[in-house]
Coordinates of C-alpha atoms in Angstrom, one line a residue:
Chain A
M24 CA 154.8 227.7 172.4
L25 CA 157.9 225.7 172.9
L26 CA 159.4 224.5 176.2
E27 CA 161.5 227.2 177.7
P28 CA 165.2 226.6 178.3
K29 CA 165.7 225.8 182.0
R30 CA 168.8 227.5 183.2
R31 CA 168.7 231.1 184.4
I32 CA 171.5 233.6 184.6
S33 CA 172.8 234.8 188.0
R34 CA 170.5 236.7 190.2
R35 CA 173.3 239.2 190.7
A36 CA 173.0 240.1 187.0
L37 CA 170.0 242.1 188.0
T38 CA 172.2 244.2 190.3
V39 CA 174.8 244.7 187.6
W40 CA 172.2 245.7 185.0
K41 CA 170.7 248.1 187.5
I42 CA 174.1 249.7 188.1
S43 CA 174.9 250.0 184.4
G44 CA 171.4 251.4 183.8
A45 CA 172.0 253.9 186.7
I46 CA 175.3 255.0 185.0
T47 CA 173.6 255.6 181.7
I48 CA 170.7 257.4 183.4
A49 CA 173.1 259.5 185.5
I50 CA 174.8 260.7 182.3
S51 CA 171.5 261.5 180.7
W52 CA 170.4 263.5 183.8
I53 CA 173.6 265.5 183.5
L54 CA 172.9 266.2 179.9
A55 CA 169.3 267.1 180.7
G56 CA 170.5 269.3 183.5
A57 CA 172.8 271.2 181.2
A58 CA 170.0 271.6 178.6
I59 CA 167.7 273.0 181.3
F60 CA 170.4 275.3 182.5
F61 CA 170.9 276.7 179.0
L62 CA 167.2 277.0 178.4
H63 CA 167.0 279.0 181.5
I64 CA 169.8 281.3 180.5
F65 CA 168.4 281.9 177.0
N66 CA 164.9 282.2 178.3
G67 CA 163.7 279.1 176.5
P68 CA 160.1 278.0 176.9
F69 CA 159.4 276.5 180.3
W70 CA 157.4 273.5 179.1
I71 CA 160.5 272.0 177.4
S72 CA 162.2 271.8 180.8
V73 CA 159.1 270.2 182.3
L74 CA 159.0 267.7 179.5
L75 CA 162.7 266.9 179.8
I76 CA 162.3 266.2 183.6
G77 CA 159.3 264.1 182.9
M78 CA 161.1 262.0 180.3
E79 CA 164.1 261.6 182.6
L80 CA 161.9 260.4 185.5
I81 CA 160.2 257.8 183.2
S82 CA 163.4 256.5 181.8
T83 CA 165.0 256.4 185.3
Y84 CA 162.2 254.0 186.2
L85 CA 162.5 252.1 183.0
F86 CA 166.2 251.7 182.9
I87 CA 166.9 251.1 186.6
F88 CA 163.8 249.1 187.7
L89 CA 161.5 247.8 185.0
L90 CA 163.7 246.8 182.1
P91 CA 166.5 244.9 184.0
S92 CA 164.0 242.8 185.9
L93 CA 162.0 242.0 182.7
K94 CA 165.3 241.2 181.0
W95 CA 166.4 238.9 183.8
K96 CA 163.0 237.1 183.9
R97 CA 163.2 236.4 180.2
W98 CA 166.8 235.3 180.0
R99 CA 167.1 231.5 179.9
Y100 CA 169.7 229.2 178.4
D101 CA 170.5 225.6 178.0
V102 CA 173.7 223.9 177.1
R103 CA 173.1 220.3 176.0
D104 CA 175.6 217.9 174.5
E105 CA 174.6 218.6 171.0
E106 CA 173.3 222.2 171.0
I107 CA 173.0 225.5 172.9
E108 CA 169.7 227.2 173.2
L109 CA 169.1 230.8 174.2
Q110 CA 166.0 232.8 175.0
E111 CA 166.2 236.6 175.4
G112 CA 164.3 239.8 174.6
I113 CA 161.8 242.0 176.4
F114 CA 159.3 243.0 173.8
I115 CA 160.5 240.6 171.1
V116 CA 161.3 237.2 172.5
K117 CA 164.1 235.7 170.6
R118 CA 165.0 232.0 170.7
T119 CA 168.3 230.8 169.2
L120 CA 169.6 227.3 168.5
I121 CA 173.3 226.7 168.0
P122 CA 174.4 223.2 167.1
M123 CA 177.5 222.3 169.0
V124 CA 179.2 221.1 165.8
R125 CA 179.0 224.7 164.5
V126 CA 180.7 226.3 167.5
Q127 CA 184.1 227.7 166.5
H128 CA 185.3 229.1 169.8
V129 CA 184.1 230.3 173.2
D130 CA 185.2 233.3 175.1
T131 CA 184.5 234.6 178.6
V132 CA 184.6 238.3 179.1
Q133 CA 184.4 240.4 182.2
G134 CA 183.9 244.1 182.5
P135 CA 184.8 246.1 185.6
I136 CA 181.3 245.9 187.1
L137 CA 180.9 242.2 186.3
R138 CA 184.3 241.6 188.0
R139 CA 183.2 243.4 191.1
Y140 CA 180.3 241.0 191.4
Q141 CA 182.3 237.9 190.4
L142 CA 180.3 237.5 187.2
A143 CA 181.4 236.8 183.6
S144 CA 179.7 236.6 180.2
V145 CA 180.2 233.7 177.9
I146 CA 180.4 234.5 174.2
V147 CA 179.8 231.6 171.8
N148 CA 181.1 232.1 168.2
T149 CA 180.1 230.2 165.2
A150 CA 181.6 230.8 161.7
A151 CA 178.8 233.2 161.0
T152 CA 177.3 234.5 164.2
S153 CA 178.2 235.3 167.8
H154 CA 176.0 234.9 170.8
E155 CA 176.4 236.2 174.4
I156 CA 175.2 234.6 177.5
P157 CA 175.5 237.5 179.9
A158 CA 176.4 237.7 183.6
L159 CA 176.9 234.1 184.8
E160 CA 178.7 233.2 188.1
E161 CA 182.4 233.3 187.4
S162 CA 182.8 229.6 188.2
E163 CA 179.8 228.6 186.0
A164 CA 181.1 230.7 183.1
E165 CA 184.4 229.0 183.4
S166 CA 183.1 225.5 183.5
L167 CA 180.6 226.3 180.7
R168 CA 183.5 227.5 178.5
H169 CA 185.4 224.3 179.1
F170 CA 182.3 222.2 178.5
I171 CA 181.5 223.9 175.2
S172 CA 185.0 224.0 173.9
N173 CA 185.5 220.3 174.7
L174 CA 182.3 219.3 172.9
A175 CA 183.0 221.6 170.0
R176 CA 186.3 220.0 169.6
V177 CA 184.9 216.5 169.5
A178 CA 182.4 217.4 166.9
D179 CA 184.8 218.9 164.5
E180 CA 183.2 219.0 161.1
D181 CA 184.1 220.8 157.9
V182 CA 182.3 224.1 157.7
Chain B
M8 CA 208.0 224.8 140.9
F9 CA 210.3 224.4 143.9
E10 CA 212.6 227.3 143.0
P11 CA 211.5 230.7 144.1
K12 CA 210.0 232.4 141.1
R13 CA 209.2 236.0 140.3
L14 CA 206.0 237.2 138.7
H15 CA 206.0 238.4 135.1
P16 CA 207.5 242.0 134.9
I17 CA 204.1 243.3 133.7
V18 CA 203.3 243.4 137.4
I19 CA 205.5 246.5 137.6
V20 CA 203.2 248.3 135.2
L21 CA 200.1 247.0 137.1
T22 CA 201.6 248.2 140.5
I23 CA 202.5 251.6 139.1
G24 CA 199.0 252.0 137.7
K25 CA 197.4 251.0 140.9
R26 CA 199.5 253.3 143.0
F27 CA 198.8 256.2 140.7
K28 CA 195.1 255.5 141.0
D29 CA 195.4 255.6 144.7
L30 CA 197.3 258.9 144.6
I31 CA 195.4 260.7 141.9
F32 CA 193.2 262.5 144.2
S33 CA 196.1 263.7 146.3
F34 CA 197.7 265.0 143.2
I35 CA 194.6 266.9 142.2
A36 CA 194.3 268.3 145.7
L37 CA 197.9 269.4 145.6
F38 CA 197.3 270.9 142.2
F39 CA 194.6 273.2 143.5
I40 CA 196.5 274.1 146.7
W41 CA 199.8 275.0 145.1
N42 CA 198.9 276.1 141.6
K43 CA 199.4 279.8 142.5
G44 CA 202.4 281.8 141.3
D45 CA 205.6 280.5 139.9
G46 CA 207.2 279.5 143.2
G47 CA 204.1 277.4 144.1
R48 CA 204.1 275.7 140.7
L49 CA 207.8 274.8 141.1
V50 CA 207.1 273.1 144.4
L51 CA 204.2 271.4 142.9
F52 CA 206.0 269.9 140.0
G53 CA 208.9 269.0 142.3
V54 CA 206.6 267.1 144.6
I55 CA 204.9 265.3 141.8
A56 CA 208.1 264.4 140.1
V57 CA 209.5 262.9 143.4
A58 CA 206.3 261.0 143.9
I59 CA 206.4 259.5 140.4
I60 CA 210.0 258.5 140.8
A61 CA 209.3 257.0 144.2
I62 CA 206.3 255.1 142.8
V63 CA 208.2 253.7 139.9
L64 CA 211.2 252.7 142.0
T65 CA 209.2 251.0 144.8
S66 CA 207.1 249.2 142.2
I67 CA 210.2 247.7 140.6
L68 CA 211.6 246.9 144.0
S69 CA 208.5 245.2 145.1
W70 CA 208.4 243.1 142.0
L71 CA 212.1 242.1 142.5
R72 CA 211.3 241.1 146.1
Y73 CA 208.1 239.2 145.4
T74 CA 208.8 235.5 145.0
Y75 CA 206.7 232.4 145.2
R76 CA 207.4 228.7 145.3
L77 CA 205.8 225.4 146.2
E78 CA 207.7 223.7 148.9
Q79 CA 206.7 221.0 151.4
N80 CA 203.1 221.2 150.4
E81 CA 203.0 224.9 151.1
L82 CA 202.7 227.8 148.8
R83 CA 205.5 230.1 150.1
I84 CA 205.4 233.7 149.2
E85 CA 208.1 236.2 150.2
Y86 CA 207.7 239.9 149.6
G87 CA 208.1 243.4 151.0
V88 CA 210.4 246.2 150.2
F89 CA 211.2 247.7 153.6
V90 CA 209.7 245.1 155.8
R91 CA 210.3 241.6 154.4
K92 CA 207.3 239.3 154.8
K93 CA 206.9 235.6 154.4
R94 CA 203.6 234.0 153.9
Y95 CA 203.3 230.3 153.9
I96 CA 200.0 228.8 153.0
P97 CA 199.5 225.1 153.5
L98 CA 198.0 223.8 150.2
E99 CA 195.2 221.8 151.8
R100 CA 194.1 225.0 153.5
I101 CA 193.5 226.7 150.2
Q102 CA 189.8 226.9 149.6
S103 CA 189.7 228.2 146.1
L104 CA 191.8 229.5 143.3
D105 CA 190.2 232.4 141.3
I106 CA 191.9 232.8 138.0
S107 CA 191.3 235.9 136.0
E108 CA 192.9 237.7 133.0
G109 CA 192.9 241.5 132.8
I110 CA 193.7 243.2 129.5
L111 CA 197.3 243.7 130.4
Q112 CA 197.7 240.1 131.5
R113 CA 196.1 238.9 128.3
L114 CA 198.6 240.9 126.2
C115 CA 201.4 238.9 127.8
G116 CA 199.6 235.6 127.9
M117 CA 199.6 235.7 131.7
V118 CA 196.8 235.1 134.3
K119 CA 196.1 236.5 137.7
V120 CA 195.6 233.9 140.5
K121 CA 193.8 234.8 143.7
I122 CA 194.3 232.3 146.5
E123 CA 191.6 232.1 149.0
T124 CA 191.6 230.4 152.4
A125 CA 188.7 230.0 154.8
G126 CA 188.8 233.7 155.7
G127 CA 189.3 233.1 159.4
S128 CA 187.8 235.6 161.6
G129 CA 187.5 238.4 159.2
T130 CA 191.2 239.2 158.5
D131 CA 192.4 239.1 155.0
E132 CA 195.8 237.9 156.2
A133 CA 195.8 234.4 154.8
E134 CA 195.1 235.3 151.2
A135 CA 197.5 235.9 148.4
V136 CA 197.4 237.2 144.9
L137 CA 199.8 236.2 142.2
S138 CA 199.1 239.1 139.8
A139 CA 200.8 237.7 136.7
I140 CA 202.0 234.1 136.2
S141 CA 201.9 231.9 133.1
K142 CA 198.9 229.7 132.5
D143 CA 201.0 226.6 132.9
E144 CA 202.2 227.7 136.3
A145 CA 198.6 228.4 137.3
R146 CA 197.6 225.0 136.2
I147 CA 200.4 223.3 138.1
I148 CA 199.5 225.2 141.3
Q149 CA 195.9 224.2 140.7
E150 CA 196.8 220.5 140.4
Y151 CA 199.0 220.6 143.4
V152 CA 196.2 222.1 145.5
R153 CA 193.8 219.5 144.3
A154 CA 196.3 216.7 145.0
A155 CA 197.0 218.1 148.5
K156 CA 193.3 217.9 149.3
S157 CA 192.9 214.3 148.3
P158 CA 196.0 212.4 149.4
T159 CA 194.9 209.2 147.6
Q160 CA 195.0 210.8 144.3
T161 CA 198.2 211.8 142.5
V162 CA 198.6 214.9 140.5
E163 CA 198.1 213.0 137.2
S164 CA 195.0 211.2 138.1
V165 CA 193.3 214.3 139.2
A166 CA 194.0 216.0 136.0
E167 CA 192.2 213.3 134.1
S168 CA 189.0 213.5 136.1
T169 CA 185.8 214.0 134.1
N170 CA 184.2 217.3 133.4
E171 CA 180.4 217.6 133.2
P172 CA 179.2 220.7 131.5
I173 CA 176.3 222.3 133.4
Y174 CA 175.5 225.6 131.7
T175 CA 176.7 227.9 128.9
I176 CA 175.1 231.2 128.4
T177 CA 173.4 231.7 125.0
Q178 CA 173.4 234.9 123.0
P179 CA 169.7 235.7 123.6
Q180 CA 170.1 235.0 127.3
L181 CA 173.0 237.4 127.5
I182 CA 170.9 240.1 125.9
V183 CA 167.9 239.5 128.2
L184 CA 170.3 239.4 131.2
S185 CA 171.9 242.8 130.3
L186 CA 168.5 244.4 129.6
T187 CA 167.1 243.3 132.9
S188 CA 170.1 243.8 135.1
G189 CA 170.0 246.3 137.9
G190 CA 173.4 247.7 136.9
V191 CA 171.8 250.9 135.6
G192 CA 171.1 252.1 139.1
V193 CA 174.7 251.6 140.0
V194 CA 176.0 253.6 137.0
I195 CA 173.5 256.4 137.5
S196 CA 174.5 256.8 141.2
A197 CA 178.1 256.6 140.3
V198 CA 177.6 259.4 137.7
L199 CA 175.6 261.5 140.3
A200 CA 178.3 261.0 142.9
F201 CA 180.9 262.0 140.4
F202 CA 179.1 265.3 139.6
S203 CA 178.4 266.1 143.2
Q204 CA 182.2 265.8 143.7
L205 CA 182.8 268.3 141.0
D206 CA 180.8 271.0 142.6
D207 CA 183.8 273.2 142.9
L208 CA 185.0 272.7 139.4
I209 CA 181.8 273.2 137.4
P210 CA 180.4 276.7 137.6
Y211 CA 176.9 275.5 138.3
E212 CA 176.0 279.0 139.4
R213 CA 177.0 280.6 136.1
L214 CA 175.3 277.8 134.2
F215 CA 172.0 278.1 136.1
R216 CA 172.1 281.9 136.5
G217 CA 168.7 283.4 135.6
V218 CA 166.9 280.1 135.8
E219 CA 163.8 282.1 136.7
Q220 CA 163.8 283.7 133.3
W221 CA 164.1 280.4 131.4
D222 CA 161.2 279.6 129.2
V223 CA 159.6 276.3 128.5
S224 CA 161.9 275.4 125.7
N225 CA 164.9 275.5 128.1
L226 CA 163.1 273.3 130.5
I227 CA 162.4 270.8 127.8
M228 CA 166.0 271.0 126.9
I229 CA 167.0 270.1 130.4
I230 CA 164.5 267.3 130.6
L231 CA 165.8 265.9 127.3
F232 CA 169.4 266.3 128.6
V233 CA 168.7 264.4 131.8
F234 CA 166.8 261.7 129.9
G235 CA 169.6 261.4 127.5
G236 CA 172.0 261.0 130.4
F237 CA 169.9 258.1 131.8
V238 CA 169.9 256.4 128.4
V239 CA 173.7 256.7 128.1
A240 CA 174.1 255.4 131.7
W241 CA 171.8 252.5 130.8
I242 CA 173.8 251.7 127.7
I243 CA 177.0 251.8 129.6
A244 CA 175.6 249.4 132.2
L245 CA 174.3 247.2 129.4
I246 CA 177.7 246.9 127.8
G247 CA 179.3 246.4 131.1
T248 CA 177.0 243.5 132.0
M249 CA 177.5 241.9 128.5
L250 CA 181.3 242.1 128.8
K251 CA 181.2 240.6 132.3
Y252 CA 178.9 237.7 131.5
A253 CA 179.9 236.9 128.0
N254 CA 181.1 233.3 127.5
F255 CA 179.7 232.4 130.9
N256 CA 180.2 228.7 131.3
V257 CA 179.9 226.3 134.2
I258 CA 181.4 222.9 134.4
K259 CA 181.5 220.4 137.3
T260 CA 184.5 218.2 138.0
E261 CA 184.5 215.5 140.5
R262 CA 184.8 217.9 143.5
D263 CA 184.5 221.4 142.2
L264 CA 182.3 223.7 140.2
I265 CA 184.4 225.7 137.7
I266 CA 182.9 228.9 136.4
S267 CA 184.5 230.9 133.7
Q268 CA 183.2 234.2 132.3
G269 CA 184.2 237.5 130.7
L270 CA 185.1 238.8 127.3
L271 CA 187.8 241.5 127.9
E272 CA 188.6 240.4 131.4
K273 CA 188.4 236.7 131.8
R274 CA 187.7 235.2 135.1
Q275 CA 187.7 231.6 136.3
I276 CA 186.4 230.7 139.7
T277 CA 186.7 227.3 141.3
I278 CA 184.3 226.4 144.1
P279 CA 184.8 223.1 146.0
L280 CA 181.4 221.4 146.2
T281 CA 181.9 220.7 149.9
R282 CA 182.2 224.5 150.6
I283 CA 178.8 225.3 149.2
Q284 CA 176.7 226.6 152.1
A285 CA 173.5 227.5 150.4
I286 CA 171.9 228.0 147.0
R287 CA 170.0 231.1 146.3
I288 CA 167.6 232.0 143.5
N289 CA 167.2 235.7 143.0
E290 CA 164.5 237.2 140.8
N291 CA 164.2 241.0 140.4
I292 CA 160.8 242.2 139.6
V293 CA 161.3 242.5 135.8
R294 CA 162.8 239.0 135.5
Q295 CA 160.2 237.5 137.8
W296 CA 157.5 238.9 135.5
L297 CA 159.3 237.4 132.5
G298 CA 159.7 234.1 134.3
Y299 CA 163.5 234.4 134.6
A300 CA 165.8 234.1 137.6
S301 CA 169.4 233.9 138.5
V302 CA 171.1 231.4 140.7
M303 CA 173.9 232.1 143.2
V304 CA 176.1 229.8 145.2
E305 CA 177.0 230.9 148.6
S306 CA 180.3 229.4 149.6
A307 CA 182.4 229.6 152.7
G308 CA 185.5 230.9 150.9
G309 CA 186.4 234.6 150.5
S310 CA 187.4 237.1 153.1
A311 CA 186.5 240.5 154.4
S312 CA 188.2 242.3 151.6
N313 CA 186.8 240.1 148.9
Q314 CA 183.1 239.3 149.2
E315 CA 183.1 238.3 145.5
G316 CA 184.7 235.0 146.4
S317 CA 181.8 234.0 148.6
K318 CA 178.6 234.8 146.6
V319 CA 179.2 233.5 143.2
M320 CA 176.8 233.6 140.3
L321 CA 176.1 230.1 139.1
L322 CA 173.4 230.7 136.5
P323 CA 173.1 234.4 135.6
L324 CA 169.9 234.0 133.7
I325 CA 167.6 231.0 133.5
K326 CA 163.9 230.2 133.3
L327 CA 162.7 229.5 136.8
Q328 CA 161.2 226.2 135.8
A329 CA 164.4 225.0 134.3
I330 CA 166.5 225.4 137.4
E331 CA 165.7 222.1 138.9
E332 CA 166.2 220.3 135.6
I333 CA 169.6 221.9 135.0
L334 CA 171.1 221.8 138.5
G335 CA 169.3 218.8 139.9
P336 CA 171.5 216.1 138.3
H337 CA 174.7 217.9 139.4
L338 CA 173.9 219.1 142.8
T339 CA 172.2 215.9 143.9
E340 CA 172.2 216.8 147.6
Y341 CA 169.8 219.6 147.0
Q342 CA 166.1 219.4 146.3
L343 CA 165.4 222.5 144.3
K344 CA 161.6 222.2 144.1
T345 CA 160.1 225.6 144.3
N346 CA 156.7 225.0 145.9
F347 CA 156.4 226.7 149.2
N348 CA 154.1 227.0 152.2
P349 CA 152.8 230.5 152.4
V350 CA 152.6 232.6 155.5
P351 CA 149.0 232.8 157.0
K352 CA 146.5 235.4 155.8
R353 CA 146.4 237.2 159.1
A354 CA 150.0 238.2 158.4
L355 CA 149.0 240.4 155.5
I356 CA 147.9 243.3 157.6
R357 CA 151.3 243.3 159.4
Y358 CA 153.2 243.3 156.1
V359 CA 151.2 246.2 154.9
F360 CA 151.6 248.1 158.1
R361 CA 155.4 247.5 158.1
S362 CA 155.6 249.0 154.6
W363 CA 153.8 252.1 155.9
I364 CA 155.9 252.8 158.9
I365 CA 158.4 255.0 157.1
I366 CA 156.2 256.3 154.4
V367 CA 153.1 257.5 156.3
P368 CA 154.9 260.3 158.2
I369 CA 156.4 261.5 154.9
V370 CA 153.0 261.4 153.2
A371 CA 151.3 263.2 156.1
A372 CA 154.0 265.9 156.2
S373 CA 153.9 266.5 152.4
I374 CA 150.1 266.8 152.4
F375 CA 150.3 269.1 155.4
F376 CA 152.9 271.3 153.9
L377 CA 152.4 271.1 150.2
K378 CA 148.6 270.9 150.2
T379 CA 147.3 269.8 146.8
W380 CA 150.7 268.9 145.3
G381 CA 151.3 266.8 148.4
M382 CA 148.6 264.5 147.3
L383 CA 151.0 263.2 144.7
S384 CA 152.8 261.4 147.6
L385 CA 149.7 259.2 147.8
L386 CA 151.1 257.5 144.7
L387 CA 154.1 256.6 146.8
L388 CA 151.9 255.2 149.5
A389 CA 150.1 253.1 146.9
W390 CA 153.4 251.8 145.7
C391 CA 154.6 250.9 149.2
T392 CA 151.4 249.2 149.9
F393 CA 151.7 247.2 146.7
W394 CA 155.3 246.3 147.7
G395 CA 154.1 245.2 151.1
V396 CA 151.5 242.9 149.6
L397 CA 154.1 241.6 147.2
K398 CA 156.4 240.8 150.2
Y399 CA 153.5 239.0 151.9
K400 CA 152.8 237.0 148.8
D401 CA 156.4 236.0 148.3
A402 CA 157.1 234.9 151.9
G403 CA 157.2 231.2 152.3
W404 CA 159.0 228.2 153.7
K405 CA 159.3 224.5 153.2
L406 CA 161.1 221.7 155.0
A407 CA 162.6 219.1 152.8
E408 CA 164.7 216.1 153.9
Q409 CA 167.7 217.6 155.8
Q410 CA 167.0 220.9 154.1
L411 CA 165.3 224.2 154.9
N412 CA 163.9 226.3 152.0
L413 CA 163.0 229.9 152.7
R414 CA 161.6 232.5 150.3
F415 CA 161.3 236.2 151.0
R416 CA 161.5 239.5 149.3
T417 CA 163.7 242.5 150.0
I418 CA 164.2 244.3 146.7
V419 CA 164.5 241.1 144.8
R420 CA 162.7 237.9 145.6
S421 CA 165.2 235.4 147.1
T422 CA 164.7 231.7 147.5
V423 CA 167.3 230.1 149.7
F424 CA 168.0 226.4 150.0
I425 CA 170.1 225.4 153.0
K426 CA 171.1 222.0 154.1
K427 CA 170.5 221.3 157.8
N428 CA 174.1 220.7 158.5
K429 CA 175.2 224.0 157.0
I430 CA 173.0 226.1 159.3
Q431 CA 175.2 227.9 161.8
S432 CA 172.4 229.0 164.0
L433 CA 168.7 229.3 163.9
E434 CA 166.7 232.1 165.4
V435 CA 163.0 232.5 166.1
K436 CA 161.4 235.7 167.2
E437 CA 158.0 236.6 168.6
S438 CA 157.1 240.1 169.5
Y439 CA 154.2 241.1 171.7
F440 CA 152.0 241.8 168.7
Q441 CA 153.0 238.7 166.8
K442 CA 152.2 236.7 169.9
R443 CA 148.6 238.0 169.9
K444 CA 148.2 236.9 166.3
G445 CA 149.9 233.6 166.7
L446 CA 152.8 234.5 164.4
G447 CA 156.5 234.4 164.6
S448 CA 159.6 235.1 162.5
L449 CA 162.3 232.7 161.5
E450 CA 165.9 233.4 160.6
A451 CA 168.6 230.9 159.6
F452 CA 172.3 231.9 159.4
V453 CA 174.9 230.3 157.2
K454 CA 178.5 231.1 156.8
V455 CA 179.2 233.1 153.7
G456 CA 182.7 234.5 153.3
F457 CA 183.3 237.0 156.1
G458 CA 180.3 236.9 158.5
G459 CA 177.0 235.4 157.8
A460 CA 174.1 235.4 155.4
G461 CA 171.0 233.2 155.1
G462 CA 167.4 233.8 155.0
R463 CA 164.6 235.3 157.0
V464 CA 160.8 234.8 156.8
I465 CA 158.7 237.2 158.9
D466 CA 155.2 236.4 160.3
M467 CA 155.0 232.7 159.8
D468 CA 152.3 230.7 161.6
K469 CA 153.4 230.1 165.2
N470 CA 153.1 226.3 164.8
D471 CA 155.1 226.3 161.6
V472 CA 157.9 228.2 163.4
K473 CA 157.7 225.6 166.1
D474 CA 158.0 222.8 163.5
V475 CA 161.1 224.2 161.9
Y476 CA 162.6 224.9 165.4
S477 CA 162.0 221.3 166.5
W478 CA 163.3 220.0 163.2
F479 CA 166.5 221.9 163.7
S480 CA 166.9 221.0 167.4
R481 CA 168.9 217.9 168.2
D482 CA 167.2 217.5 171.5
D483 CA 164.5 214.8 171.4
N484 CA 162.4 216.6 174.0
K485 CA 161.8 219.4 171.4
R486 CA 160.4 217.0 168.8
D487 CA 156.8 216.0 169.1

């Protein structure tokens, strides 16, 4: 279709996503374990437990291995003088164009896991929408924020 | 105008009324809790009496404390009973003044002025309401705001600027508008919600005891009763719409659109032309069939608490063909032609499938459980299929010079005209299945009040999506 944006997000994002996937999955394993425990106590049908474990195994694979790497492969972005372009999405590929003149403000945010890996997300806000570029190198996120906010200021138009 | 001024004392009555309305449910709750025995009743009346006195006193106090003045090109409002607050709004920041007259205001010859700023990031902080000031005062504020926005013009010269009438609603239009408005649904659901709240009060069980023994005449009675209820709801909605849109009138001044409407409660809305983000034509299915449509202006004013300020009715009822003729000369920037490029034929099947996703399990379940009677749900399926086909037929897009036109149907058919420089962001999507068919979806966002709005067309041809994307992109490499 169209030319893909060129820049990729940090390779370490993959690790971060795997960790947060693992946390989610760990919680769901605990819930599934509790469910199986109660099923056992109340003599529930055995096949439900089997099904639960099967589903847990599949989602462990999906959330820790498959989805993060697909997501990482898809994620591209470009920040040009006049616009920002994003590409994301695993099953549905989404391309977004944000003209620089429409950018209202830029934030960088950093959760505990991101900080551990010296990564940060950049959030670009227009008057109507907000867009996240996840898990960039801290320094890159910082310079991107300066770059965008400078350009956005230059191109100050009325909404 | 430079001295601090108070609002008209009628505000006290308004405030008292409003606070009572807020508290009425607490009163009713209290009534049910404590209305037992003499002691309880005494406490009850005591509490209510104290509450009433408190409401009246604070209403008077808040009126006394509320002052406004124009000073150094700012509208300065000071208010607050316990915590004193000052709100200074720079005049050039004011986006629009919305002037309305409720029944109480009209009795005293006052108007209510709502002051709207750009809405910021969703807070309703920088917004003010002057609940009752005289018409002259309102006009003076209006002129000062206008003058503040155009430093070259003085107050006097702005006042003399020309007014071009755009549209006045006619009597037959008002009637067609009321007959075809969707307000009925709102009234019916309000009535239903009201009755479901009254569960505890109305002895349904006693009313419906022995339903099994009722004969046919009783059933007919019930059906007539329900039907009558719907007719009444419809008439209420009808009158409501008529009162709201009576005397609907639009004029254009040099830089604003001024819309006035209403019979009992008059409203006047001013929309600066530069704040218009998009123009939207809505056709509900009945109006579409009759060839009528309504036109809305989406503007950047308004705030989270007041969505009304951002989507404003411009022409409540108009023949679709007449729109360009009426608005064209006044909104010269916009090309309001309504011919569209359709989505490709191969998208039809996807539109139909999408309409089936929710309904097919329901139909399957009802046939499975209800056997023969479940077959009735096939009618539902047919209706959904019809709706899916309709959505497919209505989807369309068109690029005009510096303008993107999108058409799509949710419940009503919407046609949106957006200037390129008002698009906040543009999104294209391509799912795995869309990719196999060479299709893609397109969505454009504009700023409307708090948050965004815009238009979305699903399953356009891949190359068309690419064209629009390249058109919007400012990067030369994206253009062919």
